[in-house]
XYZ file of C-alpha atoms in Angstrom:
227
model
C 0.025 -0.023 -0.097
C 3.111 2.365 0.227
C 2.555 6.073 -0.192
C -1.211 6.056 0.339
C -0.824 4.926 3.997
C 0.905 8.278 4.879
C -2.562 10.161 4.183
C -4.577 7.896 6.527
C -3.948 10.100 9.657
C -5.207 13.207 7.807
C -8.362 11.464 6.705
C -8.905 10.166 10.132
C -8.486 13.736 11.592
C -10.971 14.994 9.157
C -13.463 12.491 10.036
C -13.144 13.163 13.647
C -13.636 16.921 13.010
C -16.746 16.411 10.928
C -18.146 14.273 13.705
C -17.558 16.997 16.376
C -18.928 19.929 14.437
C -22.549 18.784 14.354
C -22.265 17.915 18.056
C -21.107 21.412 18.939
C -23.863 22.890 16.707
C -26.343 20.939 18.517
C -25.161 22.108 22.007
C -24.984 25.834 20.773
C -28.633 25.544 19.528
C -29.775 24.055 22.895
C -27.911 26.855 24.816
C -29.640 29.434 22.576
C -32.911 27.968 23.177
C -32.521 27.844 26.925
C -31.597 31.483 26.879
C -34.598 32.629 24.818
C -36.969 30.580 26.887
C -35.606 32.060 30.052
C -36.420 35.544 28.649
C -40.141 34.395 28.557
C -40.071 32.808 31.904
C -42.663 34.214 34.300
C -41.229 36.713 36.937
C -42.163 36.503 40.580
C -43.952 39.795 40.769
C -45.665 40.916 43.972
C -48.223 42.993 41.994
C -49.203 40.037 39.791
C -49.576 37.730 42.869
C -51.738 40.397 44.599
C -53.977 40.732 41.363
C -54.533 36.989 41.379
C -55.441 36.820 44.951
C -57.692 40.042 44.884
C -61.321 39.690 45.329
C -63.285 40.353 42.124
C -66.036 42.832 41.658
C -69.510 41.207 42.003
C -70.940 43.608 39.352
C -68.076 43.210 36.977
C -66.336 39.816 37.683
C -63.489 40.706 35.225
C -62.436 43.586 37.344
C -61.050 43.866 40.931
C -63.554 44.721 43.544
C -63.186 48.431 44.639
C -62.412 47.929 48.250
C -63.352 51.594 49.212
C -67.075 50.735 48.322
C -67.141 47.667 50.586
C -69.937 47.961 53.239
C -71.819 50.783 51.561
C -75.459 50.528 51.166
C -76.317 49.681 47.600
C -72.659 48.847 46.796
C -72.264 45.859 44.345
C -68.569 46.630 43.482
C -69.471 48.753 40.482
C -66.645 51.270 39.799
C -65.098 50.649 36.463
C -63.453 53.978 36.325
C -61.907 53.929 39.807
C -63.597 57.033 41.219
C -63.610 55.558 44.691
C -59.718 55.464 44.595
C -59.503 59.159 43.621
C -62.258 61.035 45.151
C -63.832 61.342 48.808
C -66.180 58.377 49.123
C -68.527 60.500 51.090
C -68.837 63.087 48.481
C -69.407 60.257 45.854
C -72.251 58.878 47.916
C -73.810 62.354 48.374
C -73.629 62.988 44.616
C -75.353 59.700 43.752
C -77.998 60.046 46.257
C -78.821 63.733 45.334
C -78.738 63.044 41.706
C -81.001 60.014 42.150
C -83.530 62.296 44.029
C -83.325 64.967 41.367
C -83.854 62.332 38.641
C -86.886 60.915 40.401
C -88.500 64.109 40.538
C -87.533 64.864 36.947
C -88.895 61.682 35.645
C -92.337 62.206 37.324
C -92.352 65.968 36.282
C -91.363 64.909 32.661
C -94.338 62.672 32.246
C -96.840 65.013 34.139
C -95.964 68.067 32.079
C -97.299 66.404 29.012
C -100.822 66.268 30.508
C -100.964 68.737 33.371
C -100.124 72.490 33.490
C -100.057 75.012 36.279
C -102.871 77.459 35.831
C -100.325 80.392 35.266
C -98.822 78.354 32.342
C -101.943 77.065 30.775
C -101.470 78.940 27.676
C -97.943 77.550 27.372
C -98.695 73.855 27.130
C -96.505 71.701 24.988
C -96.697 67.949 24.465
C -92.853 67.652 24.093
C -91.533 68.144 27.599
C -88.209 68.924 26.168
C -89.737 72.175 24.854
C -90.896 73.386 28.284
C -87.733 75.355 29.197
C -88.058 77.175 25.895
C -91.569 77.968 26.317
C -91.392 79.276 29.880
C -88.367 81.367 28.935
C -85.010 82.129 30.692
C -86.295 84.072 33.436
C -88.315 81.124 34.970
C -85.263 78.765 34.532
C -83.005 81.076 36.313
C -85.558 81.425 39.214
C -85.153 77.509 39.578
C -81.384 77.663 39.342
C -81.122 80.398 41.917
C -83.471 78.857 44.148
C -81.474 75.490 43.960
C -78.226 77.501 44.645
C -79.594 79.199 47.659
C -81.028 75.963 49.224
C -77.598 74.156 48.424
C -75.767 76.970 50.326
C -78.044 76.803 53.244
C -78.208 73.005 53.604
C -74.383 72.711 53.599
C -73.690 75.957 55.611
C -71.697 77.193 52.831
C -69.420 74.124 52.497
C -70.438 73.238 48.901
C -67.003 71.964 47.515
C -65.609 68.473 47.688
C -62.821 69.679 49.819
C -64.967 71.065 52.579
C -68.348 69.332 52.424
C -67.495 66.715 55.129
C -65.259 68.817 57.292
C -65.802 70.674 60.520
C -69.335 70.411 61.856
C -70.210 68.262 58.953
C -67.643 65.654 59.316
C -69.866 63.073 60.957
C -72.900 63.701 58.684
C -74.265 60.718 56.949
C -74.178 61.421 53.043
C -77.721 62.166 51.911
C -79.096 62.734 55.392
C -80.578 66.246 55.904
C -83.122 65.231 58.577
C -85.944 65.486 56.114
C -88.686 62.818 56.916
C -91.917 64.669 56.999
C -93.993 61.610 56.724
C -92.112 59.810 59.519
C -91.203 56.841 57.416
C -87.981 56.298 59.472
C -89.365 56.917 62.839
C -89.209 54.062 65.278
C -87.633 51.506 62.836
C -84.651 49.454 63.476
C -81.361 50.081 61.834
C -81.965 47.140 59.386
C -85.228 48.569 58.466
C -83.798 51.991 57.911
C -80.948 50.651 55.812
C -83.523 48.779 53.677
C -85.398 52.050 52.947
C -82.190 53.695 52.095
C -81.341 50.816 49.720
C -84.776 51.235 48.027
C -84.109 54.961 47.620
C -80.814 54.375 46.158
C -82.118 51.714 43.526
C -85.064 53.805 42.541
C -82.792 56.848 42.072
C -80.310 54.896 39.934
C -83.283 53.608 37.837
C -84.714 57.168 37.611
C -81.362 58.556 36.256
C -81.559 56.075 33.599
C -85.198 56.692 32.900
C -85.041 60.539 32.679
C -82.047 60.166 30.231
C -83.927 57.769 28.073
C -87.050 59.891 27.930
C -85.153 63.059 27.187
C -83.248 61.369 24.308
C -86.483 59.608 23.080
C -88.199 62.903 22.577
C -84.946 64.456 21.232
C -84.366 61.654 18.615
C -87.973 61.067 17.492
C -89.025 64.697 17.781
C -92.498 63.424 19.178
C -94.015 63.465 22.699
C -93.310 60.561 25.085
C -96.938 59.195 24.788
């Protein structure tokens, strides 16, 4: 075999190298995959754990329950915009109750004005209640606004802003409670019975806010009277 035998070590080295290269490539690929998978591994984040363990809202199960509303009459954990985390919770309660009361009066008045008129306004009747402010004029509307403003100032003893409404002598006042109960519906009732009455008022007020909005927009969109 002579001269050819002198090339055998070279072929043997080449064969060994060719076997090692694929093995090294496989190892490098595995290391690269391990590194990239580590980048997507979950991080032990305290906030994430808190979110998973937090109680979910009863009204909106896909949102975390607003803790500041817990224990409030009428609360179902509905606060998708997080107002209770930003504003004074007593001021928010006061606002909802008062808007509900106004809406209940407005809903009844909106319907009644289509069929009933005060004697002094008998010549100004309109079937579309949306037109009533235009018919009576700006002076009558300003009287209502001014009277409401004076009553607001008197009721709150001048503390009419969010910052001072529940401070000083008003700090312990229950939101919505002005001692107005001319028919004595709360007199002699237990705390549970009083809370039930308060819940009814809040629910009716919420419904009335939706109702008056719907009635106004019905007349506005259709251009016709409610009934």
